[in-house]
Amino acid sequence: PGVYVDRCVSRDTRPEYPVAEIMRLRLDQTVLRLAQAGFDMETLHFFHQPKIEEIRRAKNSLKALGCMTQDGQVTKIGNRVAQLPISVQFARMVVEAERLGVVDDVITIAAILEGGEITARPDEMGREPWRQYIGNEEKSDVMAQLLVYRAATKLDRRDLMKNGIFPKAFFRAREIRTHIRQGLEGWVDFRSNNNRDNILKAVCAGMVDH
């Protein structure tokens, strides 16, 4: 027994089926793995057909990342990226990070980029208490976020809020980081030398198409 209130005003326009995954997600990983198997995605026909412009955009992104040559061949880097069970951009960061010895730091940055910045905006007095954790780092937002994340791992929820760190964003980034690390277990060496320039080089390697 009870009362049902129908608040769905667009019931008549609701699609009969959800949008297919291939129509919702970035296509770069699909394009890369098909190319690995010897197929050009542009020449294939799908039950749910992606737009040709989206396929070409994915190809251009893969070429910019060094995963494919201009004539569509998968490079050595592309083969390594395709092995990793994470998005192409983050996988490209990790491949470069492994070469430079900064994997652990880079997967933390990848998690923050995926989940959103963990620092709060200035308060009504213009204060940003989280800046106490970044020292002289004034040139790189991602490095600042990494330094704040490291500090946040030693704080409880109350101290996070008091020091201008979003608890929800921090715990979300920590969760994503755990998933990335679990997915990469056995694939990469997680050790990190904490070299700032190498961390930034690795991050830029995965964001060059931006």
PDB file of C-alpha atoms in Angstrom:
ATOM      1  CA  PRO A   1       0.000   0.000   0.000  1.00  0.00           C
ATOM      2  CA  GLY A   2       1.168   3.537  -0.699  1.00  0.00           C
ATOM      3  CA  VAL A   3       1.172   6.411  -3.150  1.00  0.00           C
ATOM      4  CA  TYR A   4       3.152   6.422  -6.411  1.00  0.00           C
ATOM      5  CA  VAL A   5       4.019   9.848  -7.814  1.00  0.00           C
ATOM      6  CA  ASP A   6       5.085   9.846 -11.467  1.00  0.00           C
ATOM      7  CA  ARG A   7       7.700  12.590 -11.899  1.00  0.00           C
ATOM      8  CA  CYS A   8       8.942  11.446 -15.322  1.00  0.00           C
ATOM      9  CA  VAL A   9       7.635  14.122 -17.657  1.00  0.00           C
ATOM     10  CA  SER A  10       9.505  12.802 -20.725  1.00  0.00           C
ATOM     11  CA  ARG A  11       8.279   9.227 -20.635  1.00  0.00           C
ATOM     12  CA  ASP A  12       7.116   9.349 -24.265  1.00  0.00           C
ATOM     13  CA  THR A  13      10.575  10.389 -25.495  1.00  0.00           C
ATOM     14  CA  ARG A  14      12.545   7.908 -23.423  1.00  0.00           C
ATOM     15  CA  PRO A  15      14.612   5.665 -25.764  1.00  0.00           C
ATOM     16  CA  GLU A  16      13.582   2.023 -25.901  1.00  0.00           C
ATOM     17  CA  TYR A  17      17.206   0.904 -25.434  1.00  0.00           C
ATOM     18  CA  PRO A  18      20.230   2.581 -23.808  1.00  0.00           C
ATOM     19  CA  VAL A  19      22.892   4.135 -26.037  1.00  0.00           C
ATOM     20  CA  ALA A  20      25.407   1.481 -27.140  1.00  0.00           C
ATOM     21  CA  GLU A  21      28.795   1.641 -25.424  1.00  0.00           C
ATOM     22  CA  ILE A  22      30.644   2.134 -28.716  1.00  0.00           C
ATOM     23  CA  MET A  23      28.594   5.304 -29.253  1.00  0.00           C
ATOM     24  CA  ARG A  24      29.363   6.697 -25.788  1.00  0.00           C
ATOM     25  CA  LEU A  25      33.044   6.065 -25.161  1.00  0.00           C
ATOM     26  CA  ARG A  26      36.248   7.315 -26.733  1.00  0.00           C
ATOM     27  CA  LEU A  27      37.243   5.119 -29.641  1.00  0.00           C
ATOM     28  CA  ASP A  28      41.032   5.354 -29.418  1.00  0.00           C
ATOM     29  CA  GLN A  29      41.479   2.086 -27.510  1.00  0.00           C
ATOM     30  CA  THR A  30      39.131   0.242 -29.899  1.00  0.00           C
ATOM     31  CA  VAL A  31      40.903   1.698 -32.941  1.00  0.00           C
ATOM     32  CA  LEU A  32      44.300   0.726 -31.494  1.00  0.00           C
ATOM     33  CA  ARG A  33      43.364  -2.854 -30.658  1.00  0.00           C
ATOM     34  CA  LEU A  34      41.703  -3.413 -34.026  1.00  0.00           C
ATOM     35  CA  ALA A  35      44.810  -2.009 -35.748  1.00  0.00           C
ATOM     36  CA  GLN A  36      46.902  -4.442 -33.699  1.00  0.00           C
ATOM     37  CA  ALA A  37      44.804  -7.259 -35.135  1.00  0.00           C
ATOM     38  CA  GLY A  38      45.270  -5.915 -38.675  1.00  0.00           C
ATOM     39  CA  PHE A  39      41.951  -4.110 -39.121  1.00  0.00           C
ATOM     40  CA  ASP A  40      41.286  -0.494 -40.049  1.00  0.00           C
ATOM     41  CA  MET A  41      38.195   0.543 -38.075  1.00  0.00           C
ATOM     42  CA  GLU A  42      37.140   2.899 -40.867  1.00  0.00           C
ATOM     43  CA  THR A  43      36.583  -0.071 -43.184  1.00  0.00           C
ATOM     44  CA  LEU A  44      34.490  -2.119 -40.740  1.00  0.00           C
ATOM     45  CA  HIS A  45      30.719  -2.095 -40.353  1.00  0.00           C
ATOM     46  CA  PHE A  46      29.162  -2.229 -36.897  1.00  0.00           C
ATOM     47  CA  PHE A  47      25.664  -2.927 -35.670  1.00  0.00           C
ATOM     48  CA  HIS A  48      25.892   0.470 -33.948  1.00  0.00           C
ATOM     49  CA  GLN A  49      27.969   2.477 -36.413  1.00  0.00           C
ATOM     50  CA  PRO A  50      30.216   5.190 -34.905  1.00  0.00           C
ATOM     51  CA  LYS A  51      30.620   8.394 -36.866  1.00  0.00           C
ATOM     52  CA  ILE A  52      33.581   8.309 -39.254  1.00  0.00           C
ATOM     53  CA  GLU A  53      34.721  11.655 -37.810  1.00  0.00           C
ATOM     54  CA  GLU A  54      35.017  10.072 -34.348  1.00  0.00           C
ATOM     55  CA  ILE A  55      37.109   7.211 -35.739  1.00  0.00           C
ATOM     56  CA  ARG A  56      39.425   9.638 -37.525  1.00  0.00           C
ATOM     57  CA  ARG A  57      39.715  11.792 -34.424  1.00  0.00           C
ATOM     58  CA  ALA A  58      40.761   8.692 -32.471  1.00  0.00           C
ATOM     59  CA  LYS A  59      43.357   7.851 -35.120  1.00  0.00           C
ATOM     60  CA  ASN A  60      44.810  11.361 -34.988  1.00  0.00           C
ATOM     61  CA  SER A  61      45.003  11.134 -31.210  1.00  0.00           C
ATOM     62  CA  LEU A  62      46.855   7.812 -31.424  1.00  0.00           C
ATOM     63  CA  LYS A  63      49.297   9.252 -33.951  1.00  0.00           C
ATOM     64  CA  ALA A  64      49.963  12.269 -31.711  1.00  0.00           C
ATOM     65  CA  LEU A  65      50.595   9.924 -28.775  1.00  0.00           C
ATOM     66  CA  GLY A  66      53.102   7.919 -30.813  1.00  0.00           C
ATOM     67  CA  CYS A  67      50.932   4.792 -30.784  1.00  0.00           C
ATOM     68  CA  MET A  68      50.395   4.710 -34.550  1.00  0.00           C
ATOM     69  CA  THR A  69      52.381   5.794 -37.575  1.00  0.00           C
ATOM     70  CA  GLN A  70      50.942   8.151 -40.173  1.00  0.00           C
ATOM     71  CA  ASP A  71      50.024   5.191 -42.385  1.00  0.00           C
ATOM     72  CA  GLY A  72      48.122   3.481 -39.554  1.00  0.00           C
ATOM     73  CA  GLN A  73      50.698   0.946 -38.344  1.00  0.00           C
ATOM     74  CA  VAL A  74      50.886   0.251 -34.608  1.00  0.00           C
ATOM     75  CA  THR A  75      54.213   1.321 -33.113  1.00  0.00           C
ATOM     76  CA  LYS A  76      56.205  -0.393 -30.357  1.00  0.00           C
ATOM     77  CA  ILE A  77      54.764   2.131 -27.913  1.00  0.00           C
ATOM     78  CA  GLY A  78      51.269   1.436 -29.258  1.00  0.00           C
ATOM     79  CA  ASN A  79      51.666  -2.278 -28.679  1.00  0.00           C
ATOM     80  CA  ARG A  80      52.716  -1.617 -25.088  1.00  0.00           C
ATOM     81  CA  VAL A  81      49.842   0.843 -24.531  1.00  0.00           C
ATOM     82  CA  ALA A  82      47.332  -1.670 -25.904  1.00  0.00           C
ATOM     83  CA  GLN A  83      48.478  -4.232 -23.318  1.00  0.00           C
ATOM     84  CA  LEU A  84      47.597  -2.038 -20.351  1.00  0.00           C
ATOM     85  CA  PRO A  85      44.024  -2.272 -19.006  1.00  0.00           C
ATOM     86  CA  ILE A  86      43.509   1.499 -18.644  1.00  0.00           C
ATOM     87  CA  SER A  87      42.607   4.350 -21.002  1.00  0.00           C
ATOM     88  CA  VAL A  88      45.025   5.129 -23.826  1.00  0.00           C
ATOM     89  CA  GLN A  89      46.051   8.526 -22.431  1.00  0.00           C
ATOM     90  CA  PHE A  90      46.859   7.140 -18.994  1.00  0.00           C
ATOM     91  CA  ALA A  91      48.512   4.049 -20.465  1.00  0.00           C
ATOM     92  CA  ARG A  92      50.762   6.325 -22.545  1.00  0.00           C
ATOM     93  CA  MET A  93      51.707   8.210 -19.376  1.00  0.00           C
ATOM     94  CA  VAL A  94      52.520   4.943 -17.622  1.00  0.00           C
ATOM     95  CA  VAL A  95      54.649   3.656 -20.507  1.00  0.00           C
ATOM     96  CA  GLU A  96      56.724   6.838 -20.389  1.00  0.00           C
ATOM     97  CA  ALA A  97      56.734   6.814 -16.587  1.00  0.00           C
ATOM     98  CA  GLU A  98      58.118   3.293 -16.566  1.00  0.00           C
ATOM     99  CA  ARG A  99      60.920   4.348 -18.902  1.00  0.00           C
ATOM    100  CA  LEU A 100      61.734   7.281 -16.619  1.00  0.00           C
ATOM    101  CA  GLY A 101      61.216   5.424 -13.334  1.00  0.00           C
ATOM    102  CA  VAL A 102      58.253   7.419 -11.958  1.00  0.00           C
ATOM    103  CA  VAL A 103      55.271   5.057 -12.299  1.00  0.00           C
ATOM    104  CA  ASP A 104      53.920   5.345  -8.755  1.00  0.00           C
ATOM    105  CA  ASP A 105      53.747   9.143  -8.893  1.00  0.00           C
ATOM    106  CA  VAL A 106      52.212   9.175 -12.362  1.00  0.00           C
ATOM    107  CA  ILE A 107      49.369   6.800 -11.506  1.00  0.00           C
ATOM    108  CA  THR A 108      48.531   9.125  -8.604  1.00  0.00           C
ATOM    109  CA  ILE A 109      48.345  12.061 -11.017  1.00  0.00           C
ATOM    110  CA  ALA A 110      46.264   9.986 -13.447  1.00  0.00           C
ATOM    111  CA  ALA A 111      43.810   9.223 -10.639  1.00  0.00           C
ATOM    112  CA  ILE A 112      43.534  12.915  -9.741  1.00  0.00           C
ATOM    113  CA  LEU A 113      43.015  13.893 -13.386  1.00  0.00           C
ATOM    114  CA  GLU A 114      40.293  11.261 -13.690  1.00  0.00           C
ATOM    115  CA  GLY A 115      38.521  12.152 -10.447  1.00  0.00           C
ATOM    116  CA  GLY A 116      39.014  15.928 -10.393  1.00  0.00           C
ATOM    117  CA  GLU A 117      41.187  18.322  -8.388  1.00  0.00           C
ATOM    118  CA  ILE A 118      41.333  17.578  -4.676  1.00  0.00           C
ATOM    119  CA  THR A 119      41.940  21.158  -3.529  1.00  0.00           C
ATOM    120  CA  ALA A 120      39.194  23.609  -2.599  1.00  0.00           C
ATOM    121  CA  ARG A 121      38.768  27.106  -3.973  1.00  0.00           C
ATOM    122  CA  PRO A 122      39.977  30.032  -1.848  1.00  0.00           C
ATOM    123  CA  ASP A 123      37.726  30.770   1.142  1.00  0.00           C
ATOM    124  CA  GLU A 124      35.983  34.121   1.727  1.00  0.00           C
ATOM    125  CA  MET A 125      39.274  35.509   3.075  1.00  0.00           C
ATOM    126  CA  GLY A 126      41.156  34.393  -0.027  1.00  0.00           C
ATOM    127  CA  ARG A 127      43.075  31.743   1.903  1.00  0.00           C
ATOM    128  CA  GLU A 128      44.223  28.445   0.415  1.00  0.00           C
ATOM    129  CA  PRO A 129      45.551  26.464   3.394  1.00  0.00           C
ATOM    130  CA  TRP A 130      46.545  23.510   1.191  1.00  0.00           C
ATOM    131  CA  ARG A 131      49.368  25.636  -0.222  1.00  0.00           C
ATOM    132  CA  GLN A 132      51.423  24.828   2.863  1.00  0.00           C
ATOM    133  CA  TYR A 133      51.969  21.388   1.325  1.00  0.00           C
ATOM    134  CA  ILE A 134      53.354  22.451  -2.067  1.00  0.00           C
ATOM    135  CA  GLY A 135      56.439  24.373  -0.959  1.00  0.00           C
ATOM    136  CA  ASN A 136      57.955  26.236  -3.895  1.00  0.00           C
ATOM    137  CA  GLU A 137      55.887  24.440  -6.535  1.00  0.00           C
ATOM    138  CA  GLU A 138      54.198  27.308  -8.396  1.00  0.00           C
ATOM    139  CA  LYS A 139      54.583  26.271 -12.030  1.00  0.00           C
ATOM    140  CA  SER A 140      52.710  22.991 -12.355  1.00  0.00           C
ATOM    141  CA  ASP A 141      49.137  22.311 -11.266  1.00  0.00           C
ATOM    142  CA  VAL A 142      49.558  18.541 -11.537  1.00  0.00           C
ATOM    143  CA  MET A 143      52.685  18.585  -9.377  1.00  0.00           C
ATOM    144  CA  ALA A 144      50.888  20.742  -6.811  1.00  0.00           C
ATOM    145  CA  GLN A 145      48.000  18.261  -6.741  1.00  0.00           C
ATOM    146  CA  LEU A 146      50.466  15.393  -6.316  1.00  0.00           C
ATOM    147  CA  LEU A 147      52.139  17.093  -3.353  1.00  0.00           C
ATOM    148  CA  VAL A 148      48.778  17.820  -1.727  1.00  0.00           C
ATOM    149  CA  TYR A 149      47.698  14.203  -2.290  1.00  0.00           C
ATOM    150  CA  ARG A 150      50.817  12.911  -0.574  1.00  0.00           C
ATOM    151  CA  ALA A 151      50.114  15.152   2.410  1.00  0.00           C
ATOM    152  CA  ALA A 152      46.423  14.181   2.447  1.00  0.00           C
ATOM    153  CA  THR A 153      47.239  10.501   2.921  1.00  0.00           C
ATOM    154  CA  LYS A 154      48.465  11.389   6.425  1.00  0.00           C
ATOM    155  CA  LEU A 155      45.365  13.416   7.429  1.00  0.00           C
ATOM    156  CA  ASP A 156      41.970  12.393   8.748  1.00  0.00           C
ATOM    157  CA  ARG A 157      38.710  13.698   7.250  1.00  0.00           C
ATOM    158  CA  ARG A 158      38.428  16.631   9.648  1.00  0.00           C
ATOM    159  CA  ASP A 159      41.984  17.765   8.915  1.00  0.00           C
ATOM    160  CA  LEU A 160      41.374  17.430   5.178  1.00  0.00           C
ATOM    161  CA  MET A 161      38.519  19.925   5.304  1.00  0.00           C
ATOM    162  CA  LYS A 162      40.409  22.231   7.666  1.00  0.00           C
ATOM    163  CA  ASN A 163      43.345  22.335   5.251  1.00  0.00           C
ATOM    164  CA  GLY A 164      41.327  23.074   2.126  1.00  0.00           C
ATOM    165  CA  ILE A 165      41.260  19.542   0.698  1.00  0.00           C
ATOM    166  CA  PHE A 166      37.968  18.084  -0.553  1.00  0.00           C
ATOM    167  CA  PRO A 167      37.496  14.786   1.312  1.00  0.00           C
ATOM    168  CA  LYS A 168      35.126  13.422  -1.346  1.00  0.00           C
ATOM    169  CA  ALA A 169      37.548  14.260  -4.188  1.00  0.00           C
ATOM    170  CA  PHE A 170      40.520  12.892  -2.271  1.00  0.00           C
ATOM    171  CA  PHE A 171      38.827   9.578  -1.441  1.00  0.00           C
ATOM    172  CA  ARG A 172      37.607   9.324  -5.039  1.00  0.00           C
ATOM    173  CA  ALA A 173      41.166   9.841  -6.335  1.00  0.00           C
ATOM    174  CA  ARG A 174      42.456   7.279  -3.850  1.00  0.00           C
ATOM    175  CA  GLU A 175      39.873   4.763  -5.023  1.00  0.00           C
ATOM    176  CA  ILE A 176      40.711   5.343  -8.702  1.00  0.00           C
ATOM    177  CA  ARG A 177      44.419   5.052  -7.899  1.00  0.00           C
ATOM    178  CA  THR A 178      43.813   1.698  -6.229  1.00  0.00           C
ATOM    179  CA  HIS A 179      41.917   0.428  -9.291  1.00  0.00           C
ATOM    180  CA  ILE A 180      44.645   1.612 -11.666  1.00  0.00           C
ATOM    181  CA  ARG A 181      47.356   0.009  -9.573  1.00  0.00           C
ATOM    182  CA  GLN A 182      45.435  -3.265  -9.311  1.00  0.00           C
ATOM    183  CA  GLY A 183      44.902  -3.265 -13.078  1.00  0.00           C
ATOM    184  CA  LEU A 184      48.608  -2.711 -13.714  1.00  0.00           C
ATOM    185  CA  GLU A 185      49.802  -5.279 -11.175  1.00  0.00           C
ATOM    186  CA  GLY A 186      52.304  -7.571 -12.878  1.00  0.00           C
ATOM    187  CA  TRP A 187      52.560  -5.317 -15.953  1.00  0.00           C
ATOM    188  CA  VAL A 188      54.820  -2.494 -14.737  1.00  0.00           C
ATOM    189  CA  ASP A 189      57.463  -1.636 -12.149  1.00  0.00           C
ATOM    190  CA  PHE A 190      55.800   0.696  -9.637  1.00  0.00           C
ATOM    191  CA  ARG A 191      58.973   2.154  -8.161  1.00  0.00           C
ATOM    192  CA  SER A 192      59.370   5.926  -8.448  1.00  0.00           C
ATOM    193  CA  ASN A 193      62.440   8.128  -8.118  1.00  0.00           C
ATOM    194  CA  ASN A 194      60.221  11.215  -7.515  1.00  0.00           C
ATOM    195  CA  ASN A 195      62.112  13.213 -10.144  1.00  0.00           C
ATOM    196  CA  ARG A 196      59.944  16.249 -10.903  1.00  0.00           C
ATOM    197  CA  ASP A 197      61.017  16.711 -14.527  1.00  0.00           C
ATOM    198  CA  ASN A 198      60.537  13.022 -15.293  1.00  0.00           C
ATOM    199  CA  ILE A 199      57.050  13.034 -13.757  1.00  0.00           C
ATOM    200  CA  LEU A 200      56.050  16.010 -15.899  1.00  0.00           C
ATOM    201  CA  LYS A 201      57.549  14.462 -19.041  1.00  0.00           C
ATOM    202  CA  ALA A 202      55.518  11.306 -18.457  1.00  0.00           C
ATOM    203  CA  VAL A 203      52.291  13.243 -17.867  1.00  0.00           C
ATOM    204  CA  CYS A 204      52.853  15.360 -20.981  1.00  0.00           C
ATOM    205  CA  ALA A 205      53.459  12.206 -23.032  1.00  0.00           C
ATOM    206  CA  GLY A 206      49.871  11.146 -22.309  1.00  0.00           C
ATOM    207  CA  MET A 207      48.373  14.592 -22.856  1.00  0.00           C
ATOM    208  CA  VAL A 208      50.164  15.644 -26.018  1.00  0.00           C
ATOM    209  CA  ASP A 209      46.924  15.339 -28.003  1.00  0.00           C
ATOM    210  CA  HIS A 210      45.306  17.942 -25.736  1.00  0.00           C
TER     211      HIS A 210
END
